[in-house]
């Protein structure tokens, strides 16, 4: 997109790559022609971004300068085909590092705890289902730097830490 402003109206769908298959993922860049502008993903619009563990994922790149503003009130759908998590990973979905002010996000992107993606997300946020994998989604950085994290189940960390502590305690005797 290159113009002075962009609006994704209610009912519209924005997709970064050429399709939902992993080989079709790409970057969609929004850059106001004048260096400053307004980007508005309105309530009821949908942004679809695909993730590919260990590979290229979709990215919304907001390349404005000066007084460019970003309002992110639309729905966000994150897709992943044939996704079986095996390790922690960070997915960069939105890059607004060129803006002079932070974007405004709708309330569905507020971190309220780890998510499985099986309908436990707030309406307007749809993440891949991690049920039974031992992993969770952490969206706490989405409104900070545009990333979501794939993290092991918190109790796994505690059990691992307890096991290591017991092993070290036992060796000291």
Coordinates of N, CA and C in Angstrom, one line a residue:
X1 N 0.8 -1.2 0.0 CA 0.0 0.0 0.0 C 0.9 1.2 0.0
X2 N 0.6 2.2 -0.9 CA 1.3 3.4 -0.8 C 0.3 4.5 -1.2
X3 N 0.0 5.3 -0.2 CA -1.0 6.4 -0.3 C -0.8 7.2 1.0
X4 N -1.7 8.1 1.2 CA -1.6 8.9 2.5 C -2.3 8.2 3.6
X5 N -3.3 7.3 3.4 CA -3.9 6.6 4.5 C -4.5 5.3 3.9
X6 N -4.8 4.4 4.9 CA -5.4 3.1 4.5 C -6.4 2.8 5.6
X7 N -7.6 2.3 5.1 CA -8.6 1.8 6.0 C -9.1 0.5 5.6
X8 N -9.0 -0.5 6.5 CA -9.6 -1.8 6.4 C -11.0 -1.7 7.0
X9 N -12.1 -1.6 6.2 CA -13.4 -1.4 6.8 C -14.0 -2.7 7.3
X10 N -15.0 -2.6 8.1 CA -15.7 -3.8 8.7 C -16.1 -4.7 7.5
X11 N -15.8 -6.0 7.6 CA -16.2 -6.9 6.6 C -15.0 -7.2 5.6
X12 N -14.0 -6.4 5.6 CA -12.9 -6.7 4.7 C -11.9 -7.7 5.4
X13 N -11.1 -8.3 4.5 CA -10.1 -9.3 4.9 C -8.7 -8.9 4.3
X14 N -7.7 -8.8 5.1 CA -6.4 -8.5 4.7 C -5.5 -9.7 4.9
X15 N -4.7 -10.1 3.9 CA -3.8 -11.2 4.0 C -2.5 -10.8 3.6
X16 N -1.4 -11.1 4.3 CA -0.1 -10.6 4.0 C 0.5 -11.3 2.8
X17 N 0.4 -12.6 2.7 CA 1.0 -13.4 1.6 C 0.1 -13.6 0.5
X18 N 0.5 -14.6 -0.4 CA -0.4 -14.9 -1.6 C -1.4 -16.0 -1.3
X19 N -1.4 -16.5 -0.1 CA -2.3 -17.6 0.3 C -2.1 -18.1 1.7
X20 N -2.8 -19.1 2.1 CA -2.7 -19.6 3.4 C -1.7 -20.8 3.5
X21 N -1.2 -21.2 2.4 CA -0.1 -22.3 2.4 C 1.2 -21.7 2.8
X22 N 2.0 -22.5 3.5 CA 3.3 -22.0 4.1 C 4.2 -21.4 3.0
X23 N 4.2 -22.0 1.8 CA 5.0 -21.5 0.7 C 4.5 -20.2 0.1
X24 N 3.3 -19.7 0.6 CA 2.7 -18.5 0.1 C 2.9 -17.3 1.0
X25 N 3.5 -17.5 2.2 CA 3.6 -16.5 3.2 C 4.5 -15.4 2.7
X26 N 4.3 -14.1 3.1 CA 5.1 -13.0 2.7 C 4.9 -11.8 3.6
X27 N 5.4 -10.7 3.2 CA 5.4 -9.4 3.9 C 4.5 -8.4 3.1
X28 N 3.5 -7.8 3.9 CA 2.7 -6.8 3.3 C 3.1 -5.5 3.9
X29 N 3.6 -4.6 3.1 CA 4.2 -3.3 3.7 C 3.2 -2.2 3.4
X30 N 2.9 -1.4 4.5 CA 2.1 -0.2 4.4 C 3.1 1.0 4.6
X31 N 3.2 1.8 3.5 CA 4.1 2.9 3.6 C 3.4 4.2 3.0
X32 N 3.0 5.1 3.8 CA 2.4 6.3 3.3 C 3.3 7.1 2.4
X33 N 2.8 7.5 1.2 CA 3.6 8.2 0.2 C 4.2 9.4 0.7
X34 N 3.5 10.1 1.6 CA 4.1 11.4 2.1 C 4.9 11.3 3.3
X35 N 5.1 10.1 3.8 CA 5.9 9.9 5.0 C 5.1 9.9 6.3
X36 N 3.9 10.4 6.2 CA 3.0 10.4 7.4 C 1.6 10.0 6.9
X37 N 0.9 9.3 7.7 CA -0.5 9.0 7.3 C -1.2 8.2 8.4
X38 N -2.3 7.6 8.1 CA -3.1 6.9 9.1 C -3.5 5.5 8.6
X39 N -3.2 4.5 9.4 CA -3.6 3.2 9.0 C -4.6 2.7 10.0
X40 N -5.8 2.3 9.6 CA -6.9 2.0 10.4 C -7.5 0.6 10.1
X41 N -7.3 -0.4 10.9 CA -7.9 -1.7 10.8 C -9.1 -1.6 11.7
X42 N -10.3 -1.4 11.1 CA -11.5 -1.1 11.9 C -12.1 -2.4 12.4
X43 N -12.9 -2.2 13.5 CA -13.6 -3.3 14.1 C -14.4 -4.0 13.0
X44 N -14.3 -5.3 13.0 CA -15.1 -6.1 12.0 C -14.2 -6.4 10.8
X45 N -13.1 -5.8 10.6 CA -12.2 -6.2 9.6 C -11.4 -7.4 10.1
X46 N -10.8 -8.2 9.2 CA -10.0 -9.4 9.6 C -8.6 -9.4 8.9
X47 N -7.6 -9.6 9.7 CA -6.3 -9.7 9.3 C -5.9 -11.2 9.5
X48 N -5.4 -11.8 8.4 CA -5.0 -13.2 8.4 C -3.5 -13.3 8.2
X49 N -2.8 -13.9 9.2 CA -1.4 -14.0 9.1 C -1.0 -15.5 9.4
X50 N -0.2 -16.1 8.5 CA 0.2 -17.4 8.6 C 1.6 -17.5 9.3
X51 N 1.8 -18.5 10.1 CA 3.1 -18.7 10.8 C 3.6 -20.1 10.4
X52 N 5.0 -20.1 10.3 CA 5.7 -21.3 9.9 C 6.8 -21.5 10.8
X53 N 6.7 -22.5 11.8 CA 7.7 -22.7 12.8 C 9.1 -23.0 12.1
X54 N 10.1 -22.2 12.5 CA 11.4 -22.4 11.9 C 11.6 -21.8 10.5
X55 N 10.6 -21.2 10.0 CA 10.7 -20.7 8.6 C 10.1 -19.3 8.5
X56 N 9.8 -18.9 7.2 CA 9.2 -17.6 6.9 C 7.7 -17.6 7.3
X57 N 7.3 -16.6 8.0 CA 5.9 -16.4 8.4 C 5.4 -15.1 7.7
X58 N 4.1 -14.9 7.7 CA 3.5 -13.6 7.3 C 3.9 -12.5 8.2
X59 N 4.0 -11.3 7.6 CA 4.4 -10.1 8.4 C 3.7 -8.9 7.9
X60 N 3.0 -8.1 8.7 CA 2.6 -6.8 8.4 C 3.7 -5.8 8.8
X61 N 4.2 -5.1 7.8 CA 5.3 -4.1 8.0 C 4.7 -2.7 7.8
X62 N 4.7 -1.9 8.9 CA 4.2 -0.6 8.9 C 5.4 0.3 8.8
X63 N 5.7 0.9 7.6 CA 6.9 1.6 7.4 C 6.7 3.1 7.4
X64 N 5.8 3.7 8.1 CA 5.6 5.1 8.1 C 6.6 5.8 8.9
X65 N 6.7 7.1 8.7 CA 7.6 8.0 9.5 C 6.8 9.1 10.0
X66 N 7.4 10.0 10.7 CA 6.7 11.2 11.2 C 5.5 10.9 12.1
X67 N 4.4 11.4 11.7 CA 3.2 11.3 12.5 C 2.2 10.2 12.0
X68 N 2.7 9.1 11.4 CA 1.9 8.0 11.0 C 1.3 7.3 12.2
X69 N 0.0 7.0 12.1 CA -0.7 6.4 13.2 C -1.2 5.0 12.8
X70 N -1.3 4.1 13.7 CA -1.8 2.8 13.5 C -2.9 2.5 14.5
X71 N -4.1 2.2 14.0 CA -5.2 1.8 14.9 C -5.5 0.3 14.5
X72 N -5.3 -0.6 15.4 CA -5.5 -2.0 15.2 C -6.7 -2.5 16.0
X73 N -7.9 -2.3 15.4 CA -9.1 -2.8 16.1 C -9.8 -3.9 15.4
X74 N -9.2 -4.4 14.4 CA -9.8 -5.5 13.6 C -9.5 -6.9 14.3
X75 N -10.1 -7.9 13.7 CA -9.9 -9.3 14.2 C -8.5 -9.8 13.6
X76 N -7.9 -10.6 14.4 CA -6.6 -11.2 14.0 C -6.7 -12.7 14.0
X77 N -6.5 -13.3 12.8 CA -6.5 -14.8 12.7 C -5.1 -15.2 12.3
X78 N -4.6 -16.1 13.2 CA -3.2 -16.6 12.9 C -3.4 -18.1 12.5
X79 N -2.9 -18.4 11.3 CA -3.0 -19.8 10.8 C -1.7 -20.5 10.8
X80 N -1.7 -21.8 10.8 CA -0.5 -22.6 10.7 C -1.0 -24.0 10.2
X81 N -0.5 -24.3 9.0 CA -0.9 -25.6 8.4 C 0.1 -26.7 8.9
X82 N -0.5 -27.9 9.2 CA 0.3 -29.0 9.7 C 1.3 -28.6 10.8
X83 N 0.8 -28.0 11.8 CA 1.6 -27.4 12.9 C 1.6 -28.3 14.1
X84 N 2.8 -28.8 14.4 CA 3.0 -29.6 15.7 C 4.2 -28.9 16.4
X85 N 4.0 -28.2 17.5 CA 5.1 -27.5 18.1 C 6.0 -28.5 18.8
X86 N 7.3 -28.2 18.7 CA 8.3 -29.0 19.3 C 9.3 -28.2 20.2
X87 N 9.2 -26.9 20.1 CA 10.1 -26.1 20.9 C 9.5 -24.7 21.0
X88 N 10.0 -23.9 22.0 CA 9.6 -22.5 22.1 C 10.0 -21.7 20.9
X89 N 9.2 -20.7 20.5 CA 9.5 -19.9 19.3 C 8.8 -18.6 19.4
X90 N 9.3 -17.6 18.8 CA 8.8 -16.3 18.7 C 8.4 -16.0 17.3
X91 N 7.1 -15.5 17.1 CA 6.6 -15.2 15.7 C 6.4 -13.7 15.6
X92 N 7.1 -13.0 14.7 CA 6.9 -11.6 14.5 C 5.8 -11.4 13.5
X93 N 4.7 -10.9 14.0 CA 3.5 -10.7 13.1 C 3.4 -9.3 12.6
X94 N 3.7 -8.3 13.4 CA 3.5 -6.9 13.0 C 4.8 -6.1 13.4
X95 N 5.3 -5.3 12.4 CA 6.5 -4.5 12.7 C 6.1 -3.1 12.4
X96 N 6.1 -2.3 13.5 CA 5.8 -0.9 13.4 C 7.0 0.0 13.9
X97 N 8.1 -0.6 13.8 CA 9.3 0.1 14.4 C 9.6 1.4 13.8
X98 N 9.1 1.7 12.6 CA 9.3 3.0 12.0 C 8.4 4.1 12.4
X99 N 7.4 3.8 13.3 CA 6.5 4.8 13.7 C 7.0 5.6 14.9
X100 N 6.6 6.9 15.0 CA 7.1 7.7 16.1 C 6.3 7.5 17.4
X101 N 5.1 6.9 17.2 CA 4.2 6.7 18.4 C 3.7 5.2 18.3
X102 N 3.4 4.7 19.5 CA 2.9 3.3 19.6 C 1.5 3.2 19.0
X103 N 1.2 2.1 18.4 CA -0.2 1.9 17.8 C -1.2 1.7 19.0
X104 N -2.4 1.8 18.6 CA -3.6 1.6 19.5 C -4.2 0.3 19.1
X105 N -4.3 -0.6 20.1 CA -4.8 -1.9 19.9 C -6.2 -2.1 20.6
X106 N -7.1 -2.9 20.0 CA -8.3 -3.2 20.7 C -8.1 -4.1 21.9
X107 N -9.1 -4.2 22.8 CA -9.0 -5.0 24.0 C -8.7 -6.5 23.9
X108 N -9.1 -7.1 22.7 CA -8.9 -8.5 22.6 C -7.5 -8.9 22.5
X109 N -6.6 -7.9 22.4 CA -5.2 -8.2 22.3 C -4.5 -8.0 23.7
X110 N -5.2 -7.8 24.7 CA -4.6 -7.6 26.1 C -4.3 -9.0 26.6
X111 N -3.1 -9.2 27.2 CA -2.7 -10.4 27.7 C -3.5 -10.7 29.0
X112 N -4.1 -11.8 29.1 CA -4.9 -12.2 30.3 C -4.4 -13.6 30.8
X113 N -3.4 -14.1 30.2 CA -2.9 -15.4 30.6 C -2.5 -16.2 29.4
X114 N -1.9 -17.4 29.6 CA -1.5 -18.2 28.5 C -2.7 -18.8 27.8
X115 N -2.7 -19.0 26.5 CA -3.8 -19.5 25.7 C -3.5 -20.8 25.0
X116 N -4.5 -21.6 24.8 CA -4.3 -22.9 24.1 C -4.7 -22.7 22.6
X117 N -5.6 -21.7 22.3 CA -6.1 -21.5 21.0 C -7.3 -22.4 20.6
X118 N -8.0 -22.9 21.6 CA -9.1 -23.8 21.3 C -10.4 -23.1 21.6
X119 N -10.4 -21.8 21.4 CA -11.6 -21.0 21.8 C -11.4 -20.2 23.1
X120 N -10.3 -20.3 23.7 CA -10.1 -19.6 25.0 C -9.6 -18.2 24.8
X121 N -9.4 -17.8 23.5 CA -9.0 -16.4 23.2 C -10.2 -15.5 23.3
X122 N -9.9 -14.2 23.4 CA -11.0 -13.2 23.3 C -11.6 -13.2 21.9
X123 N -12.9 -12.8 21.8 CA -13.5 -12.7 20.5 C -12.7 -11.7 19.7
X124 N -12.4 -12.1 18.4 CA -11.6 -11.2 17.6 C -10.2 -11.6 17.5
X125 N -9.8 -12.7 18.2 CA -8.4 -13.2 18.2 C -8.6 -14.7 18.0
X126 N -7.9 -15.3 16.9 CA -8.0 -16.7 16.6 C -6.6 -17.2 16.4
X127 N -6.2 -18.1 17.3 CA -4.9 -18.7 17.3 C -5.0 -20.2 16.9
X128 N -3.9 -20.8 16.4 CA -3.9 -22.2 16.1 C -4.1 -23.0 17.4
X129 N -4.8 -24.1 17.3 CA -5.2 -24.9 18.5 C -3.9 -25.7 18.9
X130 N -3.5 -25.6 20.2 CA -2.4 -26.3 20.8 C -2.8 -27.4 21.8
X131 N -4.1 -27.7 21.8 CA -4.6 -28.7 22.7 C -3.8 -30.0 22.7
X132 N -3.4 -30.5 23.9 CA -2.7 -31.7 24.0 C -1.2 -31.7 23.6
X133 N -0.7 -30.5 23.3 CA 0.7 -30.5 22.8 C 1.7 -30.1 24.0
X134 N 1.2 -29.6 25.1 CA 2.1 -29.2 26.2 C 2.6 -27.8 26.0
X135 N 2.1 -27.1 25.0 CA 2.5 -25.7 24.7 C 1.4 -24.8 24.8
X136 N 1.7 -23.5 25.0 CA 0.7 -22.4 25.1 C 1.1 -21.2 24.3
X137 N 0.2 -20.4 23.9 CA 0.4 -19.1 23.3 C 0.6 -18.0 24.4
X138 N 1.6 -17.2 24.2 CA 1.8 -16.0 25.1 C 1.7 -14.8 24.2
X139 N 0.6 -14.0 24.3 CA 0.4 -12.8 23.5 C 0.8 -11.5 24.2
X140 N 1.5 -11.6 25.3 CA 1.9 -10.5 26.1 C 2.7 -9.4 25.4
X141 N 3.4 -9.8 24.3 CA 4.3 -8.9 23.6 C 3.6 -8.4 22.3
X142 N 2.4 -8.9 22.0 CA 1.8 -8.5 20.7 C 1.6 -7.0 20.7
X143 N 1.1 -6.4 21.7 CA 0.9 -4.9 21.7 C 2.2 -4.1 22.1
X144 N 3.2 -4.8 22.4 CA 4.5 -4.2 22.8 C 5.4 -4.1 21.6
X145 N 5.6 -5.3 20.9 CA 6.5 -5.3 19.7 C 6.0 -6.1 18.6
X146 N 4.7 -6.5 18.6 CA 4.1 -7.2 17.4 C 4.4 -8.7 17.4
X147 N 4.9 -9.3 18.5 CA 5.2 -10.7 18.4 C 4.3 -11.6 19.4
X148 N 4.1 -12.8 19.0 CA 3.5 -13.8 19.9 C 4.5 -14.9 20.2
X149 N 4.4 -15.5 21.3 CA 5.4 -16.6 21.7 C 4.7 -17.9 21.8
X150 N 5.4 -18.9 21.5 CA 5.0 -20.3 21.7 C 5.8 -20.8 22.9
X151 N 5.2 -21.1 24.0 CA 5.9 -21.5 25.2 C 5.5 -22.8 25.8
X152 N 6.4 -23.6 26.4 CA 6.0 -24.8 27.0 C 5.0 -24.6 28.2
X153 N 4.2 -25.6 28.5 CA 3.3 -25.5 29.6 C 4.0 -25.0 30.8
X154 N 3.5 -24.0 31.6 CA 4.3 -23.5 32.7 C 4.6 -24.6 33.8
X155 N 3.8 -25.6 34.0 CA 4.1 -26.6 35.0 C 5.3 -27.5 34.5
X156 N 5.5 -27.6 33.2 CA 6.7 -28.3 32.7 C 8.0 -27.6 33.2
X157 N 8.0 -26.3 33.2 CA 9.2 -25.5 33.6 C 9.4 -25.8 35.1
X158 N 8.3 -25.8 35.9 CA 8.5 -26.0 37.3 C 9.0 -27.4 37.6
X159 N 8.4 -28.4 36.9 CA 8.9 -29.8 37.2 C 10.3 -30.0 36.8
X160 N 10.7 -29.4 35.7 CA 12.1 -29.4 35.2 C 13.0 -28.8 36.3
X161 N 12.7 -27.6 36.7 CA 13.5 -26.9 37.7 C 13.6 -27.7 39.0
X162 N 12.4 -28.3 39.5 CA 12.4 -29.1 40.7 C 13.3 -30.3 40.5
X163 N 13.3 -31.0 39.3 CA 14.1 -32.1 39.1 C 15.6 -31.8 39.1
X164 N 15.9 -30.7 38.5 CA 17.3 -30.3 38.5 C 17.8 -29.9 39.9
X165 N 17.0 -29.3 40.7 CA 17.3 -28.9 42.1 C 17.5 -30.2 42.9
X166 N 16.7 -31.2 42.7 CA 16.8 -32.4 43.5 C 18.0 -33.2 43.1
X167 N 18.4 -33.1 41.8 CA 19.6 -33.8 41.3 C 20.8 -33.1 41.9
X168 N 20.9 -31.8 41.9 CA 22.0 -31.1 42.5 C 22.1 -31.3 44.0
X169 N 21.0 -31.4 44.7 CA 21.0 -31.6 46.1 C 21.5 -33.0 46.4
X170 N 21.1 -34.0 45.6 CA 21.4 -35.4 45.8 C 22.9 -35.5 45.6
X171 N 23.5 -34.9 44.6 CA 24.9 -35.0 44.3 C 25.8 -34.4 45.4
X172 N 25.3 -33.5 46.2 CA 26.2 -32.8 47.2 C 26.4 -33.7 48.4
X173 N 25.6 -34.7 48.6 CA 25.8 -35.6 49.8 C 27.0 -36.4 49.7

